[in-house]
Amino acid sequence: MCSLALFPPPLPSGHTTLCESNNQLLSRTDINDRITQDSSPPSLHFPRESLKLHSRTESSSKAAFLDHSETLWMRSAAAWRDGGLTGLLNEITNSHTEVPKWLSVSSGCVLALLRWVSSFHGSLFPHLTLSSEDMIAEFSQVLNWSDCVVRAFSWHPHADKFAVALLDDSIKIYNPKSATTPTLKHRLQRSIAAVQWKPLCASALAVACQNCLLVWHVDPCSLSTRPSSGCAQVLSQPGHSPVTSIAWCPSGSLLVSSSPVDTAMIVWDVAAESGVPLQRVGGGGVTFLSWSPDGSHILASTPSALFRVWETRMWTCERWPCVKGRCQSGCWSPDGSRLLFTVQSETVIYSLTFTDIPGVTTSTSRGPQAAAVVADLSETAFSTPDGDIIVGGEIQSMAWDLRGERLAVLLKGDSNAADRPAIIAVFKTRASPIFELLPCGFVQGEPGAEPRLMQFHPNFRDGALLTVCWSNGKITHVPFYFLSASFPQLSFVGKPSPPRLQDGAADFTNQSLFTELIS
Amino acid sequence: MISAEQSCWFIQKVVCWRAVASIAWSVLLLPPTTAVFTFFSKFSFLHPIQTISECISLMTSASAIFSLILLCGVIVMVGFLNLEYYTVIPTIACSKIALLAQLLHPRQLVNSLLHCIMGVIVAWCCGVTMGFRYESLGYPCPQSDGLPLMCLNEYQLILLLLGAFVGFSHSLLGVMHNFNYISFHTVQQYKYHRFKGALPLVARCSVTQALYSVRNFVVLYFFLGHVPRAWICQTLNLQLNSSAHRLDSISGLLDFTLLYHLWISATFFLFLWYITLLLFRIFVTEVHSFPVQSSFTDDTPQCLPTVLAEKQPMILKFLALQDLALLSQHSLARRCEVFSLSQPGGHAHNWNAISKECLSLLADLTQRLQAYHDTIATNGRTKSLSSGSERKSSSETSGPDEWASPRPSLQLRTPASVFRRSLVGEPLTAPFTPDLVSPFASPALRRLATVVDPGSPWYGTVQSPHIMRRGPKLWSTSTDSQVSGSPPPSPASIPSAKVEPAKPSFLAQFLQNRKDQVKNFLSKRVLVTYLFNKLPEASSQALFADSQAHIWALEGLSYLVQASFSEDHFGVVQTTLPSILSSMLLLQEAVDRHFKLPHASSKPSRSTSSMEESTYKTLRFALRATLKTAIYRITTTFGDHLKAVQISAEHRKRLQQFLEYKE
C-alpha cells in the first residue's frame, strides 16, 4: 500500500510543476519564462474580472416591478404555474381576505402538513433541503464549485479539442487547429455541473445544467462563433433536476444522467430524446456517475453511504454499502476490470475488481465481497524551505489516464489554513503482476492558486497529459512523458516523437540521466 | 419450402409461447387488480374498517368468482387480439383520408366490435362487483294499480353503455396511435424491471384516459341517451319507472357518486387492457438468441444467417437483427463463430450471409431515400404516372386478394383513382398503406413502395444510385396508353417498354384532361383538401417506419468490423470492408440529403408519455445518429489503415473527413 510519506516533498513556494520526464517531475520558478512545447495544447487564462456575471437570479427580479393587483384566479394560476401545489396553497393561505375562511384555513393546514412531511423526508435525506446551487456545489467533482471560474472541462475523446464551461454560464470550445472559438449560450444553460463530449461523434456535447440536460451539436467545420440555441437538444424529465453528473456510453449511443433529488438515473437515447428511468430503492438520489472505458459497468454513487455498480448489458446493479460516508469519487481502469473509489471523510483509496467476462451472466460471476485499500492518503507533514506544510486528508476527485499508467488525486486540503493547501498527488499505477500504486509526485501551480478540476487527455501520444483548472482562472497542461510497456503503440499512430524541450532544457541537462524503464 | 416451415417453427415455438406467457401473467395479475378496484369502489372515508370487511366478503362471494372467470375470458380474448393485430412496422397514415380508411377497414371493424362486447362484459362484471344499484338491468317497481312490473335500471344501463363506449374508443385510439405497434428498446432490462418501470405509466395513462372517456361519454349520453334506453326497454319488455329520475338530464348526470363509479370502472377496463398490452409487448420483444451455426443440418434453418435472410415473419427478422446487434457488442464467443470458416472448404459462409443481408438492407434504404428525394426535388408537383410503374407498385404492395384479377389499366392510372375506388364502393383494403393514398402525394411515394418491397426484383442487389435515379425519369416519360402487362422484370427492360407507346391515343389524352379537371375541381373543396392534405412529417415517418432493422444492421456491422480488427484471424471481414464502407457512406449521403429537405424537421418533437408507442416517430433521428456513430466506429478503429481500402475517390474524401473528425 502506498502512502504520502513515500512522496518527494512538495515544491517550495513559487515553483510550478512543469512536466514529468525521465521519471521525475520537473519544475520552474519563473512562470514568464515559458517552455514552448509542440505537443502540448495552449494554456488559457480566464480572469474573473473578464466574465460578466449574473447580478441577480431570475426570481428576485420581481422586486423591480410595481405591484399590481390581479384577480385571485390569475394569481392562483400563476402560483400553480410557478410553484406547483405548494405555491398555490401558499397563495390561497396568504390572500385570506379574498377567499372564504374555510378555504384559507384548510389550505393552511394542508400546507403545514406538506411541510411536516417534507421535513420528515428531509431529515431522512438531509441533502434534499439544500438549494439546487448548493446541491451542485456539494456533489460536484470540482473543488469549491460555486466559487470556481472554470466550472467544467472536457477533452474531446478523439479530436484535439476541449470544452470549457465558465462561471457566466457560457461554454467555449477550443481547438488548436482552428481559429474560431465557438461560445455556447442557451436560456436554460445555467449552473453547469458537468460537460462531456459524445464518443464516436465529432460534434455532440452534453451539458448538465440546473434544470435540464442540453446536448449541443457544434459543427466542427462551421465558422460561426455563436451557434444558435437551435443547435441544442433539451432533455428534461420532471423531478430530475439539478443534474449533477452525466456519462456517455463509450460506444456513443446512450447517455446517463443523474440528479441527487431523483432516485432514478435516466438512460437517454439522445437522438430520439427518450429516457428510460432506472430506479432502485435506497440512497435518496444519484450524485456521481462514471462509465467504465470498456462500457461494461457504471458506477453510480448516492448521497447516503451506498453506491451501486450497474452492469450495462441487462442493467442490473450490485449494491455496495459503505461504512462511513458517501462515495465521493471513482475512476475505472482502462479495461474496466478495476474500480478505484474514495469515500467521504475517509482518507484512503479503495479498489474493487470486476472479472466477469462479457457474455456470461452476472449472477454467476460476482465481484469481490469487499473492497481493498490500495493507498493511504492521511495527512503527512513535509518540511519545505518555507516551513512545514501538511498534505493529505479528504479526496475531492480522481482521474486515471486511459493507458492506466498515471493516477491523479485531488486532495481537498483546507482553504483557510495556509499550511494545508489543496494539491494534486500523482501516482504511477501498474496492473501486473499485482496491482500497485507507486508515488510519482505533487503537481503544484502558481503561488496562491489551488487546483479545482483536472482531467487527463484521452489520447496523448507520448504518455499522459493532465489538464488542471486553477482557482485563478488558468488552465494548464502538465505532460507526463513515459514509454508505456503495457499499452503497445499501434503502428498507425506513428512513432511517438520525443518530447522537445527547447529553451528550458538547461534545467533538465543538470538532472541525472538515469531512466527507469517502467515495466 | 424451408422458409414456410421456418416461419411456422418460429411463430409456433416462440411467439405463441411468449403470447401465452404474457396472457398467463395478465390473468395472474387479475385478482389483485380486481381487489384494488373493489376497494376503491366501496371506499368510504367514514367507515374504513367496514369497507375492508365488505370487500373481503364480496371477493369471496360466488358472484365475484363468476365475474372473475368472465374477466379471465376477456383477458384471454384481449391477449389473442394483441397477438393477432400486433406489428413491428407501424402503419402510418399520410392523410386524414388514409386514417379514415384504416378505421373503416373490415379487420378493424371486427376489432372494434370485439372491444365493444368485451367492454360490456367487463362493465357487467364491474356492476356486479360494485353491487348496490348497478346489479341488474331490471327491478320490480310498484305500479299504481298494484301489479309489480319490471322496470329498467338505468344505472346499470349507463354502466354497460360506458363499457361499450370505452371499448370502442380504445380500439379507435389504438388505430390512431398505433397501439398495435411493438417497439424494441435500446436499454435491455429483465422483464420484471421493465414491467415495474412501466407500471406507474400504465396506471397514470389509464386514469387520465378514463377521465377523458367518461367526459365524452357523459356528453354523448346527455344528448343521445334516450335512444339506447328506448331500444333496451322495447327489446327486453321493461318499463320506465316514471317516479325515478332520468339520467340523461343535467341533474341526473351531476350525481357525483355515479360519475365516480363510472370513472373507476373505466379506469379498471383500461388498466386491464393496457396491462395485457404491456405484458405482451414486454414478452414479445424479449431477446431471442439464435445459434450462429449448428453442427446438425436439421437446425440450419434456425441459425442466424438463415433467419436473417427470411422476409416473413417480420418479427423473426427483427429479433434476429436485434440478436445480431447484441452478439456483435457483447459476446466474444459468438463473434468468433461469425468470423469462423466452414470446416470442409474454408468458406466464410456465416460472415458472408450476415454481411450480405445487412448490406442489402442498407442499400434498400438508400434507394428508397433517393427515390423520395427525386420526387421532392421536382417541387412536389405531381407528374403523370405511367401505368407501368403504378401497376407495379400496386400489384406488389397490396395483397394478391384484391389485385389478382387483371383490371383495366385506366382505372388505376390516376392518383385520384383512390377516389374512384372509394366512390365505387370497392373494399378499402391493403392499398391504403400510407404512401398510396393521397392524390396529392407525389408519385414517387408510390414508387417507394416498389423499392420497399422485398419481393421486388431489385431487392437484395446492391445497385449504383445512378441507375436508380434514372429509373423513375424513364417511367415518368412513358404515357398512359401503355397496356398493363406483367410488371417490368428489371430496370433494364424499361427502355424497351417505353418504345412501345409511340403516340398517345386521343382517348388517353382526353381522359388525362378530364382527370386533371376533376382533380382541380376537387382540390378547391375545403373538405376534400382537409381530408387529402398530407399530415406534416407523416411521409418522412413512413419512409423510416422500419428503420429499427437498419439501425441494428448498422450496429451489428460496425461492431463486427470493429471486433474484426483484433479477432478476425482469417481476414474474412477485409474482403467486404470496401462494400460496407461505401454502402454506409452512400446511405449517409442520402440521409443527409433527406434531412436537408425543407419539410424534414431536424429535431424530434417532444413525446408525450402515454401508452402510445411513439418510437417510430423518432426512428429517423436514431438512424442518423447510429449511422454516423457506426462510420466513426470503423474509422476510429482502423485509423489510417483505411487508406489501403479500395473505395472510390469521392468516398475516400468523405472518409478522410471522418478520420479528421470533421463530420
Short mmCIF file of C-alpha atoms in Angstrom, two decimals, chain B residues 140-361:
data_model
loop_
_atom_site.label_atom_id
_atom_site.label_comp_id
_atom_site.label_asym_id
_atom_site.label_seq_id
_atom_site.Cartn_x
_atom_site.Cartn_y
_atom_site.Cartn_z
CA PRO B 140 -89.60 -4.76 -9.78
CA CYS B 141 -91.29 -1.46 -9.36
CA PRO B 142 -94.73 -0.93 -7.89
CA GLN B 143 -97.26 0.42 -10.27
CA SER B 144 -100.22 2.49 -9.41
CA ASP B 145 -102.53 -0.46 -9.91
CA GLY B 146 -100.51 -2.56 -7.52
CA LEU B 147 -99.17 -5.05 -10.08
CA PRO B 148 -95.42 -5.48 -9.84
CA LEU B 149 -93.73 -4.74 -13.14
CA MET B 150 -90.14 -4.99 -14.24
CA CYS B 151 -88.62 -1.55 -14.64
CA LEU B 152 -85.40 -0.56 -16.31
CA ASN B 153 -82.48 0.12 -14.03
CA GLU B 154 -80.86 2.98 -15.83
CA TYR B 155 -77.76 2.88 -13.65
CA GLN B 156 -76.72 -0.46 -14.99
CA LEU B 157 -77.61 0.56 -18.49
CA ILE B 158 -75.35 3.60 -18.31
CA LEU B 159 -72.54 1.44 -16.97
CA LEU B 160 -72.91 -1.11 -19.75
CA LEU B 161 -73.03 1.62 -22.36
CA LEU B 162 -69.93 3.16 -20.87
CA GLY B 163 -68.22 -0.19 -21.23
CA ALA B 164 -69.12 -0.36 -24.90
CA PHE B 165 -68.06 3.23 -25.43
CA VAL B 166 -64.70 2.81 -23.73
CA GLY B 167 -64.06 -0.37 -25.68
CA PHE B 168 -64.88 1.33 -28.93
CA SER B 169 -62.85 4.44 -28.22
CA HIS B 170 -59.96 2.29 -27.06
CA SER B 171 -59.89 0.45 -30.36
CA LEU B 172 -60.20 3.72 -32.32
CA LEU B 173 -57.38 5.30 -30.35
CA GLY B 174 -55.43 2.13 -30.89
CA VAL B 175 -55.54 2.72 -34.63
CA MET B 176 -54.79 6.40 -34.41
CA HIS B 177 -51.90 5.99 -32.01
CA ASN B 178 -50.64 2.65 -33.26
CA PHE B 179 -51.21 0.71 -30.08
CA ASN B 180 -50.55 -2.44 -32.03
CA TYR B 181 -47.05 -1.30 -32.95
CA ILE B 182 -44.36 -3.03 -30.95
CA SER B 183 -41.14 -1.16 -30.47
CA PHE B 184 -37.87 -2.56 -29.28
CA HIS B 185 -35.98 -0.87 -26.50
CA THR B 186 -32.38 0.20 -26.67
CA VAL B 187 -31.95 -0.46 -22.97
CA GLN B 188 -32.21 -4.18 -22.34
CA GLN B 189 -33.73 -4.95 -18.98
CA TYR B 190 -35.13 -8.03 -17.38
CA LYS B 191 -38.87 -8.40 -17.84
CA TYR B 192 -39.62 -7.78 -14.20
CA HIS B 193 -37.77 -4.48 -14.16
CA ARG B 194 -39.35 -3.35 -17.39
CA PHE B 195 -42.77 -4.18 -16.05
CA LYS B 196 -42.09 -2.42 -12.76
CA GLY B 197 -40.77 0.62 -14.55
CA ALA B 198 -43.78 0.85 -16.86
CA LEU B 199 -46.45 0.19 -14.23
CA PRO B 200 -46.76 3.81 -12.98
CA LEU B 201 -47.08 4.99 -16.56
CA VAL B 202 -49.82 2.47 -17.26
CA ALA B 203 -51.70 3.48 -14.13
CA ARG B 204 -51.41 7.17 -14.96
CA CYS B 205 -52.46 6.63 -18.57
CA SER B 206 -55.49 4.58 -17.67
CA VAL B 207 -56.60 7.11 -15.08
CA THR B 208 -56.35 10.09 -17.44
CA GLN B 209 -57.72 8.25 -20.42
CA ALA B 210 -60.67 7.08 -18.33
CA LEU B 211 -61.31 10.67 -17.32
CA TYR B 212 -61.50 11.78 -20.93
CA SER B 213 -63.62 8.81 -21.93
CA VAL B 214 -66.11 9.42 -19.14
CA ARG B 215 -66.34 13.08 -20.07
CA ASN B 216 -67.03 12.28 -23.70
CA PHE B 217 -69.43 9.53 -22.76
CA VAL B 218 -71.43 11.72 -20.42
CA VAL B 219 -71.81 14.37 -23.09
CA LEU B 220 -72.88 11.73 -25.58
CA TYR B 221 -75.34 10.19 -23.18
CA PHE B 222 -76.83 13.55 -22.38
CA PHE B 223 -77.75 14.06 -26.00
CA LEU B 224 -78.37 10.55 -27.28
CA GLY B 225 -79.06 8.55 -24.15
CA HIS B 226 -82.74 8.14 -24.81
CA VAL B 227 -82.13 6.12 -27.97
CA PRO B 228 -80.47 3.04 -26.41
CA ARG B 229 -82.76 3.33 -23.42
CA ALA B 230 -85.88 3.13 -25.51
CA TRP B 231 -84.41 0.31 -27.52
CA ILE B 232 -83.49 -1.74 -24.48
CA CYS B 233 -86.91 -1.13 -22.96
CA GLN B 234 -88.55 -2.33 -26.09
CA THR B 235 -86.46 -5.44 -26.63
CA LEU B 236 -86.46 -6.60 -23.03
CA ASN B 237 -90.02 -5.53 -22.42
CA LEU B 238 -89.13 -3.33 -19.48
CA GLN B 239 -90.97 -0.29 -18.23
CA LEU B 240 -89.57 3.03 -17.42
CA ASN B 241 -90.17 3.96 -13.86
CA SER B 242 -91.88 7.29 -14.09
CA SER B 243 -91.12 8.14 -10.49
CA ALA B 244 -87.37 7.56 -10.86
CA HIS B 245 -85.02 10.18 -12.09
CA ARG B 246 -83.99 10.16 -15.75
CA LEU B 247 -80.23 10.05 -16.11
CA ASP B 248 -79.90 11.94 -19.36
CA SER B 249 -80.68 15.19 -17.67
CA ILE B 250 -78.30 17.62 -16.06
CA SER B 251 -79.40 16.79 -12.56
CA GLY B 252 -79.22 13.08 -13.27
CA LEU B 253 -75.69 13.23 -14.59
CA LEU B 254 -74.41 15.52 -11.91
CA ASP B 255 -74.59 12.67 -9.44
CA PHE B 256 -71.03 12.56 -8.19
CA THR B 257 -71.22 9.03 -6.89
CA LEU B 258 -72.34 7.90 -10.30
CA LEU B 259 -69.57 9.81 -12.02
CA TYR B 260 -67.01 8.42 -9.61
CA HIS B 261 -68.23 4.89 -10.21
CA LEU B 262 -68.19 5.39 -13.96
CA TRP B 263 -64.68 6.75 -13.80
CA ILE B 264 -63.42 3.96 -11.56
CA SER B 265 -64.93 1.36 -13.86
CA ALA B 266 -63.46 2.96 -16.97
CA THR B 267 -60.08 3.06 -15.26
CA PHE B 268 -60.43 -0.60 -14.44
CA PHE B 269 -61.21 -1.59 -18.06
CA LEU B 270 -58.42 0.45 -19.47
CA PHE B 271 -55.98 -0.78 -16.87
CA LEU B 272 -56.79 -4.40 -17.73
CA TRP B 273 -56.29 -3.76 -21.44
CA TYR B 274 -53.15 -1.74 -21.01
CA ILE B 275 -51.59 -4.26 -18.66
CA THR B 276 -52.27 -7.06 -21.11
CA LEU B 277 -50.82 -4.98 -23.92
CA LEU B 278 -47.78 -4.02 -21.87
CA LEU B 279 -47.06 -7.60 -20.88
CA PHE B 280 -47.46 -8.72 -24.46
CA ARG B 281 -45.01 -6.08 -25.65
CA ILE B 282 -42.51 -6.98 -22.96
CA PHE B 283 -42.67 -10.69 -23.66
CA VAL B 284 -42.60 -10.46 -27.42
CA THR B 285 -39.68 -8.07 -27.62
CA GLU B 286 -37.54 -10.15 -25.34
CA VAL B 287 -34.19 -11.03 -26.86
CA HIS B 288 -34.11 -14.39 -28.56
CA SER B 289 -30.69 -15.89 -29.01
CA PHE B 290 -30.24 -17.65 -32.33
CA PRO B 291 -27.31 -20.03 -32.75
CA VAL B 292 -24.76 -18.70 -35.23
CA GLN B 293 -24.04 -22.09 -36.65
CA SER B 294 -25.08 -25.58 -35.91
CA SER B 295 -23.37 -28.91 -36.36
CA PHE B 296 -26.61 -30.55 -37.43
CA THR B 297 -28.12 -29.77 -40.79
CA ASP B 298 -31.60 -30.06 -39.33
CA ASP B 299 -31.01 -26.99 -37.23
CA THR B 300 -29.61 -24.89 -40.03
CA PRO B 301 -32.89 -23.10 -40.71
CA GLN B 302 -32.85 -21.88 -37.14
CA CYS B 303 -29.38 -20.39 -37.37
CA LEU B 304 -28.78 -16.69 -37.50
CA PRO B 305 -27.53 -16.38 -41.10
CA THR B 306 -30.54 -18.27 -42.48
CA VAL B 307 -33.01 -16.49 -40.28
CA LEU B 308 -31.67 -13.07 -41.22
CA ALA B 309 -32.38 -13.69 -44.86
CA GLU B 310 -36.01 -14.53 -44.16
CA LYS B 311 -38.58 -12.00 -45.20
CA GLN B 312 -41.55 -13.28 -43.26
CA PRO B 313 -42.50 -13.06 -40.48
CA MET B 314 -41.11 -9.64 -39.75
CA ILE B 315 -40.89 -10.29 -36.05
CA LEU B 316 -38.44 -13.09 -36.76
CA LYS B 317 -36.26 -10.84 -38.86
CA PHE B 318 -36.34 -8.11 -36.25
CA LEU B 319 -35.44 -10.43 -33.42
CA ALA B 320 -32.62 -11.89 -35.48
CA LEU B 321 -31.23 -8.44 -36.22
CA GLN B 322 -31.52 -7.48 -32.59
CA ASP B 323 -29.67 -10.62 -31.65
CA LEU B 324 -27.00 -9.79 -34.21
CA ALA B 325 -26.54 -6.29 -32.80
CA LEU B 326 -26.22 -7.67 -29.29
CA LEU B 327 -23.88 -10.51 -30.10
CA SER B 328 -21.61 -8.20 -32.04
CA GLN B 329 -21.39 -5.99 -28.99
CA HIS B 330 -21.25 -8.34 -26.09
CA SER B 331 -20.36 -11.86 -27.00
CA LEU B 332 -16.79 -12.74 -27.86
CA ALA B 333 -17.52 -16.43 -28.38
CA ARG B 334 -20.38 -15.86 -30.81
CA ARG B 335 -18.38 -13.27 -32.75
CA CYS B 336 -15.70 -15.88 -33.19
CA GLU B 337 -18.30 -18.18 -34.74
CA VAL B 338 -19.28 -15.42 -37.14
CA PHE B 339 -15.70 -14.96 -38.24
CA SER B 340 -15.01 -18.69 -38.49
CA LEU B 341 -14.57 -20.63 -41.71
CA SER B 342 -16.61 -23.59 -42.75
CA GLN B 343 -14.90 -26.85 -41.95
CA PRO B 344 -14.67 -28.56 -45.33
CA GLY B 345 -13.93 -25.87 -47.84
CA GLY B 346 -12.88 -22.99 -45.67
CA HIS B 347 -15.52 -20.55 -46.75
CA ALA B 348 -16.70 -17.74 -44.51
CA HIS B 349 -20.36 -18.64 -45.01
CA ASN B 350 -21.57 -17.11 -41.76
CA TRP B 351 -19.97 -13.75 -42.28
CA ASN B 352 -20.88 -13.63 -45.94
CA ALA B 353 -24.54 -14.35 -45.28
CA ILE B 354 -24.76 -11.87 -42.43
CA SER B 355 -22.93 -9.07 -44.18
CA LYS B 356 -24.84 -9.61 -47.41
CA GLU B 357 -28.16 -9.34 -45.65
CA CYS B 358 -27.17 -6.23 -43.69
CA LEU B 359 -25.76 -4.56 -46.79
CA SER B 360 -28.88 -5.29 -48.78
CA LEU B 361 -30.96 -3.72 -46.01
#
